[in-house]
Amino acid sequence: MSAPDGSPVGAERSIGQLFASATAEMSALVHDEIALAKAQLKHDVKRGATSGGAFSAAGVLLLFSLPMLNFALAYGIRTWSHWNLAICFLLSFAANVLVAVVLALIGVVFAKKAKKSKGPQKVAASMKESAGVLQNAKPHPRPELPRDDVRAIEAAVGRSSS
C-alpha cells in the first residue's frame, strides 16, 4: 500500500514531499471551489431563465390568445347558460387574466429562488475561510533532541530510503 505521492505508508516523507503534497492538495481544493462556483452560477442562471420564460409565456398567452379565447369562451358560455353576450365576454376575459396571473406567480417564485441563492458568495466565503485557516496555521513545535539521537534518526532514515 502506498500514499498518494507513491511513497510507502508508514515511511517518513521529507519536508519537500510534504510541501509538494500540500501544494497539490491546495491546488485541487482551489480547482474544486472554482468548479463548485461555476455549477452554482449555472444553476442560478437556469432558475433565472425559467423565471423569464414563465413571464414571457404569461405575456404571450395574454397578448395572442385573448381575441380567440374570448370569442370561443364567450360563445360557449352563451350556449351553455343563455346569458347576455356581454357578460359572457367579460367572463372569458377574466378566465384569461386568471391564467396569466398564475403564470406570473410562477415566474415570481422562480425569480425569488434565483435571487435568494447566493452560490458564488458562499463559495467565496468558503475560500476565504480556507485561506484564513491556512494563514493562521503554525507548525507543531518539535522538542530539541540530543545530538546523538539526531544522528541515530538520520542514519535510520538514510537506511530506509536506500
GROMACS .gro file of N, CA and C in nm:
model
  486
    1MET      N    1   0.084  -0.116   0.000
    1MET     CA    2   0.000   0.000   0.000
    1MET      C    3   0.089   0.123   0.000
    2SER      N    4   0.049   0.229  -0.071
    2SER     CA    5   0.133   0.348  -0.078
    2SER      C    6   0.049   0.473  -0.060
    3ALA      N    7   0.115   0.582  -0.025
    3ALA     CA    8   0.050   0.711  -0.008
    3ALA      C    9   0.020   0.769  -0.147
    4PRO      N   10  -0.058   0.879  -0.153
    4PRO     CA   11  -0.093   0.936  -0.284
    4PRO      C   12   0.029   0.976  -0.368
    5ASP      N   13   0.140   1.010  -0.303
    5ASP     CA   14   0.257   1.051  -0.380
    5ASP      C   15   0.345   0.933  -0.419
    6GLY      N   16   0.308   0.809  -0.383
    6GLY     CA   17   0.382   0.691  -0.424
    6GLY      C   18   0.474   0.637  -0.318
    7SER      N   19   0.494   0.711  -0.207
    7SER     CA   20   0.584   0.661  -0.103
    7SER      C   21   0.511   0.557  -0.019
    8PRO      N   22   0.582   0.461   0.037
    8PRO     CA   23   0.516   0.357   0.117
    8PRO      C   24   0.452   0.416   0.242
    9VAL      N   25   0.339   0.358   0.282
    9VAL     CA   26   0.270   0.404   0.402
    9VAL      C   27   0.355   0.373   0.523
   10GLY      N   28   0.364   0.466   0.614
   10GLY     CA   29   0.442   0.445   0.735
   10GLY      C   30   0.582   0.502   0.722
   11ALA      N   31   0.631   0.522   0.601
   11ALA     CA   32   0.763   0.581   0.582
   11ALA      C   33   0.752   0.731   0.601
   12GLU      N   34   0.853   0.788   0.662
   12GLU     CA   35   0.852   0.933   0.683
   12GLU      C   36   0.884   1.001   0.552
   13ARG      N   37   0.807   1.103   0.521
   13ARG     CA   38   0.830   1.178   0.397
   13ARG      C   39   0.912   1.302   0.431
   14SER      N   40   0.987   1.347   0.333
   14SER     CA   41   1.070   1.466   0.355
   14SER      C   42   0.982   1.590   0.354
   15ILE      N   43   1.039   1.701   0.400
   15ILE     CA   44   0.965   1.827   0.403
   15ILE      C   45   0.927   1.867   0.262
   16GLY      N   46   1.014   1.843   0.167
   16GLY     CA   47   0.983   1.875   0.028
   16GLY      C   48   0.864   1.796  -0.023
   17GLN      N   49   0.860   1.666   0.012
   17GLN     CA   50   0.746   1.584  -0.029
   17GLN      C   51   0.618   1.630   0.037
   18LEU      N   52   0.627   1.665   0.165
   18LEU     CA   53   0.509   1.715   0.236
   18LEU      C   54   0.461   1.847   0.176
   19PHE      N   55   0.556   1.934   0.144
   19PHE     CA   56   0.519   2.063   0.086
   19PHE      C   57   0.457   2.043  -0.053
   20ALA      N   58   0.515   1.954  -0.132
   20ALA     CA   59   0.461   1.926  -0.264
   20ALA      C   60   0.320   1.867  -0.253
   21SER      N   61   0.302   1.778  -0.157
   21SER     CA   62   0.170   1.718  -0.136
   21SER      C   63   0.069   1.824  -0.092
   22ALA      N   64   0.109   1.910   0.000
   22ALA     CA   65   0.019   2.017   0.047
   22ALA      C   66  -0.014   2.112  -0.066
   23THR      N   67   0.085   2.146  -0.149
   23THR     CA   68   0.061   2.235  -0.262
   23THR      C   69  -0.036   2.173  -0.362
   24ALA      N   70  -0.017   2.045  -0.390
   24ALA     CA   71  -0.107   1.976  -0.483
   24ALA      C   72  -0.249   1.970  -0.428
   25GLU      N   73  -0.261   1.942  -0.298
   25GLU     CA   74  -0.395   1.935  -0.238
   25GLU      C   75  -0.460   2.073  -0.235
   26MET      N   76  -0.382   2.178  -0.210
   26MET     CA   77  -0.437   2.313  -0.210
   26MET      C   78  -0.481   2.353  -0.350
   27SER      N   79  -0.403   2.315  -0.449
   27SER     CA   80  -0.440   2.343  -0.588
   27SER      C   81  -0.570   2.270  -0.623
   28ALA      N   82  -0.580   2.145  -0.583
   28ALA     CA   83  -0.703   2.068  -0.609
   28ALA      C   84  -0.822   2.131  -0.538
   29LEU      N   85  -0.801   2.180  -0.415
   29LEU     CA   86  -0.908   2.246  -0.341
   29LEU      C   87  -0.956   2.371  -0.414
   30VAL      N   88  -0.862   2.452  -0.463
   30VAL     CA   89  -0.898   2.574  -0.535
   30VAL      C   90  -0.974   2.539  -0.662
   31HIS      N   91  -0.927   2.437  -0.736
   31HIS     CA   92  -0.996   2.396  -0.858
   31HIS      C   93  -1.137   2.346  -0.827
   32ASP      N   94  -1.151   2.272  -0.719
   32ASP     CA   95  -1.284   2.222  -0.680
   32ASP      C   96  -1.376   2.337  -0.640
   33GLU      N   97  -1.322   2.436  -0.570
   33GLU     CA   98  -1.403   2.552  -0.530
   33GLU      C   99  -1.449   2.629  -0.653
   34ILE      N  100  -1.362   2.643  -0.752
   34ILE     CA  101  -1.399   2.713  -0.876
   34ILE      C  102  -1.506   2.634  -0.951
   35ALA      N  103  -1.490   2.502  -0.957
   35ALA     CA  104  -1.590   2.419  -1.023
   35ALA      C  105  -1.725   2.429  -0.952
   36LEU      N  106  -1.723   2.434  -0.819
   36LEU     CA  107  -1.847   2.450  -0.743
   36LEU      C  108  -1.912   2.584  -0.773
   37ALA      N  109  -1.832   2.690  -0.780
   37ALA     CA  110  -1.886   2.822  -0.811
   37ALA      C  111  -1.950   2.823  -0.950
   38LYS      N  112  -1.884   2.760  -1.046
   38LYS     CA  113  -1.940   2.753  -1.181
   38LYS      C  114  -2.072   2.677  -1.182
   39ALA      N  115  -2.078   2.566  -1.111
   39ALA     CA  116  -2.200   2.485  -1.108
   39ALA      C  117  -2.315   2.561  -1.043
   40GLN      N  118  -2.285   2.632  -0.933
   40GLN     CA  119  -2.390   2.708  -0.866
   40GLN      C  120  -2.436   2.826  -0.952
   41LEU      N  121  -2.343   2.890  -1.020
   41LEU     CA  122  -2.380   3.000  -1.108
   41LEU      C  123  -2.466   2.950  -1.223
   42LYS      N  124  -2.432   2.835  -1.278
   42LYS     CA  125  -2.511   2.776  -1.386
   42LYS      C  126  -2.653   2.745  -1.337
   43HIS      N  127  -2.663   2.693  -1.214
   43HIS     CA  128  -2.794   2.663  -1.157
   43HIS      C  129  -2.877   2.791  -1.138
   44ASP      N  130  -2.811   2.898  -1.091
   44ASP     CA  131  -2.881   3.025  -1.072
   44ASP      C  132  -2.927   3.084  -1.205
   45VAL      N  133  -2.845   3.072  -1.308
   45VAL     CA  134  -2.882   3.122  -1.441
   45VAL      C  135  -3.001   3.043  -1.494
   46LYS      N  136  -3.000   2.912  -1.469
   46LYS     CA  137  -3.111   2.828  -1.514
   46LYS      C  138  -3.242   2.870  -1.447
   47ARG      N  139  -3.235   2.899  -1.317
   47ARG     CA  140  -3.356   2.945  -1.246
   47ARG      C  141  -3.403   3.079  -1.301
   48GLY      N  142  -3.309   3.168  -1.328
   48GLY     CA  143  -3.345   3.298  -1.385
   48GLY      C  144  -3.408   3.283  -1.523
   49ALA      N  145  -3.354   3.192  -1.603
   49ALA     CA  146  -3.410   3.169  -1.736
   49ALA      C  147  -3.551   3.110  -1.726
   50THR      N  148  -3.572   3.022  -1.629
   50THR     CA  149  -3.706   2.965  -1.608
   50THR      C  150  -3.804   3.075  -1.569
   51SER      N  151  -3.759   3.164  -1.483
   51SER     CA  152  -3.843   3.276  -1.441
   51SER      C  153  -3.878   3.364  -1.561
   52GLY      N  154  -3.778   3.398  -1.640
   52GLY     CA  155  -3.802   3.480  -1.759
   52GLY      C  156  -3.894   3.412  -1.857
   53GLY      N  157  -3.876   3.281  -1.873
   53GLY     CA  158  -3.963   3.205  -1.962
   53GLY      C  159  -4.107   3.205  -1.916
   54ALA      N  160  -4.128   3.192  -1.785
   54ALA     CA  161  -4.265   3.193  -1.732
   54ALA      C  162  -4.330   3.331  -1.753
   55PHE      N  163  -4.252   3.438  -1.728
   55PHE     CA  164  -4.306   3.573  -1.752
   55PHE      C  165  -4.338   3.593  -1.901
   56SER      N  166  -4.250   3.546  -1.986
   56SER     CA  167  -4.272   3.560  -2.130
   56SER      C  168  -4.395   3.481  -2.173
   57ALA      N  169  -4.408   3.360  -2.122
   57ALA     CA  170  -4.524   3.279  -2.156
   57ALA      C  171  -4.654   3.346  -2.112
   58ALA      N  172  -4.651   3.408  -1.994
   58ALA     CA  173  -4.770   3.478  -1.945
   58ALA      C  174  -4.806   3.594  -2.039
   59GLY      N  175  -4.705   3.668  -2.080
   59GLY     CA  176  -4.730   3.781  -2.170
   59GLY      C  177  -4.779   3.737  -2.306
   60VAL      N  178  -4.715   3.635  -2.362
   60VAL     CA  179  -4.756   3.586  -2.494
   60VAL      C  180  -4.897   3.530  -2.489
   61LEU      N  181  -4.927   3.455  -2.383
   61LEU     CA  182  -5.061   3.399  -2.370
   61LEU      C  183  -5.166   3.509  -2.363
   62LEU      N  184  -5.139   3.608  -2.283
   62LEU     CA  185  -5.235   3.716  -2.268
   62LEU      C  186  -5.250   3.796  -2.397
   63LEU      N  187  -5.143   3.818  -2.467
   63LEU     CA  188  -5.147   3.901  -2.587
   63LEU      C  189  -5.211   3.831  -2.705
   64PHE      N  190  -5.166   3.711  -2.738
   64PHE     CA  191  -5.210   3.647  -2.860
   64PHE      C  192  -5.337   3.562  -2.846
   65SER      N  193  -5.366   3.516  -2.728
   65SER     CA  194  -5.482   3.428  -2.715
   65SER      C  195  -5.609   3.500  -2.673
   66LEU      N  196  -5.597   3.622  -2.632
   66LEU     CA  197  -5.718   3.691  -2.585
   66LEU      C  198  -5.829   3.698  -2.689
   67PRO      N  199  -5.803   3.742  -2.810
   67PRO     CA  200  -5.917   3.751  -2.903
   67PRO      C  201  -5.981   3.614  -2.931
   68MET      N  202  -5.898   3.513  -2.962
   68MET     CA  203  -5.954   3.382  -2.994
   68MET      C  204  -6.025   3.320  -2.874
   69LEU      N  205  -5.956   3.321  -2.761
   69LEU     CA  206  -6.015   3.259  -2.643
   69LEU      C  207  -6.140   3.333  -2.597
   70ASN      N  208  -6.137   3.465  -2.606
   70ASN     CA  209  -6.255   3.541  -2.563
   70ASN      C  210  -6.377   3.507  -2.647
   71PHE      N  211  -6.359   3.501  -2.777
   71PHE     CA  212  -6.473   3.468  -2.862
   71PHE      C  213  -6.522   3.326  -2.837
   72ALA      N  214  -6.430   3.231  -2.833
   72ALA     CA  215  -6.470   3.091  -2.815
   72ALA      C  216  -6.536   3.071  -2.679
   73LEU      N  217  -6.473   3.126  -2.575
   73LEU     CA  218  -6.528   3.107  -2.441
   73LEU      C  219  -6.661   3.181  -2.423
   74ALA      N  220  -6.670   3.303  -2.476
   74ALA     CA  221  -6.794   3.380  -2.461
   74ALA      C  222  -6.910   3.310  -2.531
   75TYR      N  223  -6.887   3.262  -2.652
   75TYR     CA  224  -6.996   3.192  -2.721
   75TYR      C  225  -7.027   3.057  -2.655
   76GLY      N  226  -6.927   2.993  -2.597
   76GLY     CA  227  -6.952   2.869  -2.525
   76GLY      C  228  -7.035   2.893  -2.400
   77ILE      N  229  -7.004   2.999  -2.327
   77ILE     CA  230  -7.083   3.031  -2.207
   77ILE      C  231  -7.225   3.069  -2.248
   78ARG      N  232  -7.237   3.145  -2.356
   78ARG     CA  233  -7.370   3.188  -2.404
   78ARG      C  234  -7.454   3.065  -2.442
   79THR      N  235  -7.392   2.969  -2.506
   79THR     CA  236  -7.466   2.848  -2.547
   79THR      C  237  -7.508   2.767  -2.425
   80TRP      N  238  -7.419   2.759  -2.327
   80TRP     CA  239  -7.446   2.678  -2.209
   80TRP      C  240  -7.547   2.744  -2.115
   81SER      N  241  -7.537   2.880  -2.095
   81SER     CA  242  -7.617   2.945  -1.992
   81SER      C  243  -7.728   3.036  -2.045
   82HIS      N  244  -7.722   3.073  -2.171
   82HIS     CA  245  -7.818   3.167  -2.233
   82HIS      C  246  -7.816   3.304  -2.165
   83TRP      N  247  -7.697   3.346  -2.115
   83TRP     CA  248  -7.683   3.479  -2.056
   83TRP      C  249  -7.659   3.580  -2.166
   84ASN      N  250  -7.659   3.706  -2.124
   84ASN     CA  251  -7.629   3.815  -2.217
   84ASN      C  252  -7.487   3.796  -2.271
   85LEU      N  253  -7.465   3.825  -2.400
   85LEU     CA  254  -7.336   3.803  -2.465
   85LEU      C  255  -7.225   3.888  -2.403
   86ALA      N  256  -7.256   4.008  -2.357
   86ALA     CA  257  -7.155   4.096  -2.295
   86ALA      C  258  -7.100   4.033  -2.166
   87ILE      N  259  -7.187   3.975  -2.086
   87ILE     CA  260  -7.142   3.909  -1.962
   87ILE      C  261  -7.055   3.788  -1.997
   88CYS      N  262  -7.090   3.718  -2.099
   88CYS     CA  263  -7.010   3.602  -2.140
   88CYS      C  264  -6.871   3.645  -2.184
   89PHE      N  265  -6.858   3.758  -2.255
   89PHE     CA  266  -6.726   3.808  -2.295
   89PHE      C  267  -6.645   3.851  -2.173
   90LEU      N  268  -6.707   3.912  -2.074
   90LEU     CA  269  -6.635   3.951  -1.952
   90LEU      C  270  -6.584   3.829  -1.877
   91LEU      N  271  -6.664   3.725  -1.869
   91LEU     CA  272  -6.620   3.602  -1.803
   91LEU      C  273  -6.502   3.536  -1.876
   92SER      N  274  -6.504   3.537  -2.007
   92SER     CA  275  -6.393   3.477  -2.081
   92SER      C  276  -6.265   3.559  -2.062
   93PHE      N  277  -6.277   3.690  -2.058
   93PHE     CA  278  -6.160   3.775  -2.031
   93PHE      C  279  -6.105   3.748  -1.890
   94ALA      N  280  -6.193   3.734  -1.793
   94ALA     CA  281  -6.150   3.708  -1.656
   94ALA      C  282  -6.075   3.574  -1.647
   95ALA      N  283  -6.119   3.475  -1.722
   95ALA     CA  284  -6.051   3.345  -1.722
   95ALA      C  285  -5.909   3.359  -1.780
   96ASN      N  286  -5.893   3.439  -1.886
   96ASN     CA  287  -5.760   3.460  -1.943
   96ASN      C  288  -5.669   3.534  -1.846
   97VAL      N  289  -5.723   3.633  -1.778
   97VAL     CA  290  -5.643   3.708  -1.681
   97VAL      C  291  -5.600   3.616  -1.567
   98LEU      N  292  -5.690   3.528  -1.523
   98LEU     CA  293  -5.657   3.434  -1.416
   98LEU      C  294  -5.540   3.342  -1.456
   99VAL      N  295  -5.540   3.290  -1.576
   99VAL     CA  296  -5.430   3.205  -1.623
   99VAL      C  297  -5.300   3.285  -1.629
  100ALA      N  298  -5.307   3.409  -1.677
  100ALA     CA  299  -5.187   3.493  -1.684
  100ALA      C  300  -5.132   3.524  -1.545
  101VAL      N  301  -5.220   3.546  -1.448
  101VAL     CA  302  -5.175   3.572  -1.310
  101VAL      C  303  -5.106   3.450  -1.252
  102VAL      N  304  -5.160   3.332  -1.277
  102VAL     CA  305  -5.097   3.209  -1.227
  102VAL      C  306  -4.957   3.193  -1.287
  103LEU      N  307  -4.941   3.217  -1.416
  103LEU     CA  308  -4.810   3.207  -1.479
  103LEU      C  309  -4.714   3.314  -1.425
  104ALA      N  310  -4.765   3.433  -1.400
  104ALA     CA  311  -4.681   3.539  -1.343
  104ALA      C  312  -4.637   3.503  -1.201
  105LEU      N  313  -4.723   3.441  -1.123
  105LEU     CA  314  -4.685   3.397  -0.988
  105LEU      C  315  -4.577   3.290  -0.993
  106ILE      N  316  -4.586   3.200  -1.089
  106ILE     CA  317  -4.481   3.100  -1.106
  106ILE      C  318  -4.349   3.170  -1.137
  107GLY      N  319  -4.354   3.270  -1.223
  107GLY     CA  320  -4.233   3.347  -1.255
  107GLY      C  321  -4.176   3.417  -1.133
  108VAL      N  322  -4.262   3.472  -1.048
  108VAL     CA  323  -4.216   3.540  -0.925
  108VAL      C  324  -4.149   3.440  -0.831
  109VAL      N  325  -4.207   3.323  -0.816
  109VAL     CA  326  -4.148   3.222  -0.727
  109VAL      C  327  -4.008   3.184  -0.774
  110PHE      N  328  -3.991   3.160  -0.903
  110PHE     CA  329  -3.859   3.123  -0.954
  110PHE      C  330  -3.762   3.240  -0.946
  111ALA      N  331  -3.810   3.362  -0.966
  111ALA     CA  332  -3.723   3.479  -0.956
  111ALA      C  333  -3.673   3.496  -0.813
  112LYS      N  334  -3.760   3.475  -0.715
  112LYS     CA  335  -3.717   3.485  -0.574
  112LYS      C  336  -3.616   3.377  -0.539
  113LYS      N  337  -3.637   3.256  -0.590
  113LYS     CA  338  -3.541   3.148  -0.564
  113LYS      C  339  -3.405   3.181  -0.623
  114ALA      N  340  -3.405   3.237  -0.744
  114ALA     CA  341  -3.278   3.273  -0.808
  114ALA      C  342  -3.211   3.387  -0.733
  115LYS      N  343  -3.289   3.479  -0.679
  115LYS     CA  344  -3.232   3.593  -0.607
  115LYS      C  345  -3.178   3.551  -0.471
  116LYS      N  346  -3.249   3.459  -0.403
  116LYS     CA  347  -3.206   3.412  -0.271
  116LYS      C  348  -3.079   3.329  -0.278
  117SER      N  349  -3.063   3.256  -0.387
  117SER     CA  350  -2.947   3.168  -0.399
  117SER      C  351  -2.821   3.251  -0.410
  118LYS      N  352  -2.733   3.232  -0.316
  118LYS     CA  353  -2.609   3.308  -0.312
  118LYS      C  354  -2.492   3.213  -0.333
  119GLY      N  355  -2.501   3.131  -0.438
  119GLY     CA  356  -2.400   3.031  -0.465
  119GLY      C  357  -2.258   3.085  -0.473
  120PRO      N  358  -2.229   3.181  -0.563
  120PRO     CA  359  -2.092   3.231  -0.572
  120PRO      C  360  -2.045   3.298  -0.444
  121GLN      N  361  -2.135   3.365  -0.372
  121GLN     CA  362  -2.095   3.429  -0.247
  121GLN      C  363  -2.058   3.325  -0.143
  122LYS      N  364  -2.131   3.212  -0.140
  122LYS     CA  365  -2.099   3.105  -0.046
  122LYS      C  366  -1.962   3.046  -0.076
  123VAL      N  367  -1.934   3.027  -0.204
  123VAL     CA  368  -1.805   2.969  -0.242
  123VAL      C  369  -1.693   3.065  -0.207
  124ALA      N  370  -1.712   3.195  -0.232
  124ALA     CA  371  -1.609   3.294  -0.199
  124ALA      C  372  -1.583   3.296  -0.049
  125ALA      N  373  -1.689   3.288   0.030
  125ALA     CA  374  -1.672   3.287   0.176
  125ALA      C  375  -1.598   3.160   0.220
  126SER      N  376  -1.630   3.048   0.157
  126SER     CA  377  -1.562   2.923   0.190
  126SER      C  378  -1.413   2.930   0.156
  127MET      N  379  -1.382   2.991   0.041
  127MET     CA  380  -1.241   3.004   0.001
  127MET      C  381  -1.166   3.097   0.096
  128LYS      N  382  -1.232   3.206   0.139
  128LYS     CA  383  -1.168   3.298   0.233
  128LYS      C  384  -1.143   3.227   0.367
  129GLU      N  385  -1.239   3.145   0.409
  129GLU     CA  386  -1.224   3.072   0.533
  129GLU      C  387  -1.107   2.973   0.524
  130SER      N  388  -1.099   2.903   0.411
  130SER     CA  389  -0.987   2.810   0.393
  130SER      C  390  -0.853   2.883   0.394
  131ALA      N  391  -0.847   2.998   0.327
  131ALA     CA  392  -0.723   3.075   0.324
  131ALA      C  393  -0.689   3.127   0.463
  132GLY      N  394  -0.789   3.168   0.540
  132GLY     CA  395  -0.765   3.215   0.676
  132GLY      C  396  -0.711   3.107   0.766
  133VAL      N  397  -0.765   2.988   0.751
  133VAL     CA  398  -0.718   2.876   0.832
  133VAL      C  399  -0.573   2.845   0.797
  134LEU      N  400  -0.541   2.845   0.668
  134LEU     CA  401  -0.405   2.814   0.627
  134LEU      C  402  -0.306   2.923   0.669
  135GLN      N  403  -0.351   3.050   0.668
  135GLN     CA  404  -0.261   3.159   0.709
  135GLN      C  405  -0.231   3.153   0.858
  136ASN      N  406  -0.327   3.108   0.935
  136ASN     CA  407  -0.309   3.104   1.080
  136ASN      C  408  -0.247   2.973   1.127
  137ALA      N  409  -0.221   2.881   1.037
  137ALA     CA  410  -0.163   2.752   1.074
  137ALA      C  411  -0.018   2.771   1.116
  138LYS      N  412   0.017   2.708   1.225
  138LYS     CA  413   0.154   2.717   1.276
  138LYS      C  414   0.210   2.576   1.282
  139PRO      N  415   0.338   2.561   1.255
  139PRO     CA  416   0.396   2.427   1.263
  139PRO      C  417   0.396   2.377   1.407
  140HIS      N  418   0.388   2.247   1.421
  140HIS     CA  419   0.393   2.188   1.554
  140HIS      C  420   0.533   2.205   1.612
  141PRO      N  421   0.543   2.247   1.737
  141PRO     CA  422   0.677   2.260   1.795
  141PRO      C  423   0.741   2.123   1.813
  142ARG      N  424   0.867   2.114   1.777
  142ARG     CA  425   0.940   1.989   1.789
  142ARG      C  426   1.036   2.001   1.907
  143PRO      N  427   1.038   1.903   1.993
  143PRO     CA  428   1.132   1.909   2.105
  143PRO      C  429   1.276   1.893   2.054
  144GLU      N  430   1.365   1.962   2.119
  144GLU     CA  431   1.506   1.952   2.084
  144GLU      C  432   1.559   1.815   2.126
  145LEU      N  433   1.620   1.745   2.034
  145LEU     CA  434   1.676   1.613   2.062
  145LEU      C  435   1.826   1.627   2.088
  146PRO      N  436   1.878   1.544   2.173
  146PRO     CA  437   2.024   1.544   2.190
  146PRO      C  438   2.091   1.507   2.058
  147ARG      N  439   2.211   1.551   2.040
  147ARG     CA  440   2.285   1.534   1.915
  147ARG      C  441   2.299   1.386   1.876
  148ASP      N  442   2.318   1.299   1.972
  148ASP     CA  443   2.334   1.156   1.943
  148ASP      C  444   2.205   1.097   1.886
  149ASP      N  445   2.089   1.141   1.941
  149ASP     CA  446   1.960   1.093   1.890
  149ASP      C  447   1.938   1.138   1.747
  150VAL      N  448   1.978   1.263   1.716
  150VAL     CA  449   1.961   1.316   1.581
  150VAL      C  450   2.041   1.232   1.482
  151ARG      N  451   2.165   1.197   1.518
  151ARG     CA  452   2.249   1.115   1.429
  151ARG      C  453   2.187   0.977   1.409
  152ALA      N  454   2.130   0.920   1.515
  152ALA     CA  455   2.069   0.787   1.504
  152ALA      C  456   1.946   0.793   1.413
  153ILE      N  457   1.867   0.898   1.425
  153ILE     CA  458   1.748   0.913   1.339
  153ILE      C  459   1.790   0.932   1.195
  154GLU      N  460   1.891   1.018   1.171
  154GLU     CA  461   1.938   1.041   1.035
  154GLU      C  462   1.990   0.912   0.973
  155ALA      N  463   2.059   0.833   1.051
  155ALA     CA  464   2.111   0.706   1.000
  155ALA      C  465   1.997   0.611   0.967
  156ALA      N  466   1.895   0.607   1.052
  156ALA     CA  467   1.780   0.518   1.027
  156ALA      C  468   1.704   0.562   0.904
  157VAL      N  469   1.685   0.693   0.888
  157VAL     CA  470   1.614   0.744   0.770
  157VAL      C  471   1.696   0.717   0.646
  158GLY      N  472   1.828   0.732   0.654
  158GLY     CA  473   1.914   0.705   0.540
  158GLY      C  474   1.907   0.560   0.498
  159ARG      N  475   1.900   0.468   0.593
  159ARG     CA  476   1.891   0.325   0.561
  159ARG      C  477   1.756   0.291   0.498
  160SER      N  478   1.649   0.355   0.547
  160SER     CA  479   1.516   0.320   0.497
  160SER      C  480   1.493   0.376   0.358
  161SER      N  481   1.560   0.484   0.321
  161SER     CA  482   1.537   0.543   0.191
  161SER      C  483   1.624   0.480   0.084
  162SER      N  484   1.726   0.407   0.121
  162SER     CA  485   1.814   0.348   0.018
  162SER      C  486   1.775   0.208  -0.016
   0.00000   0.00000   0.00000
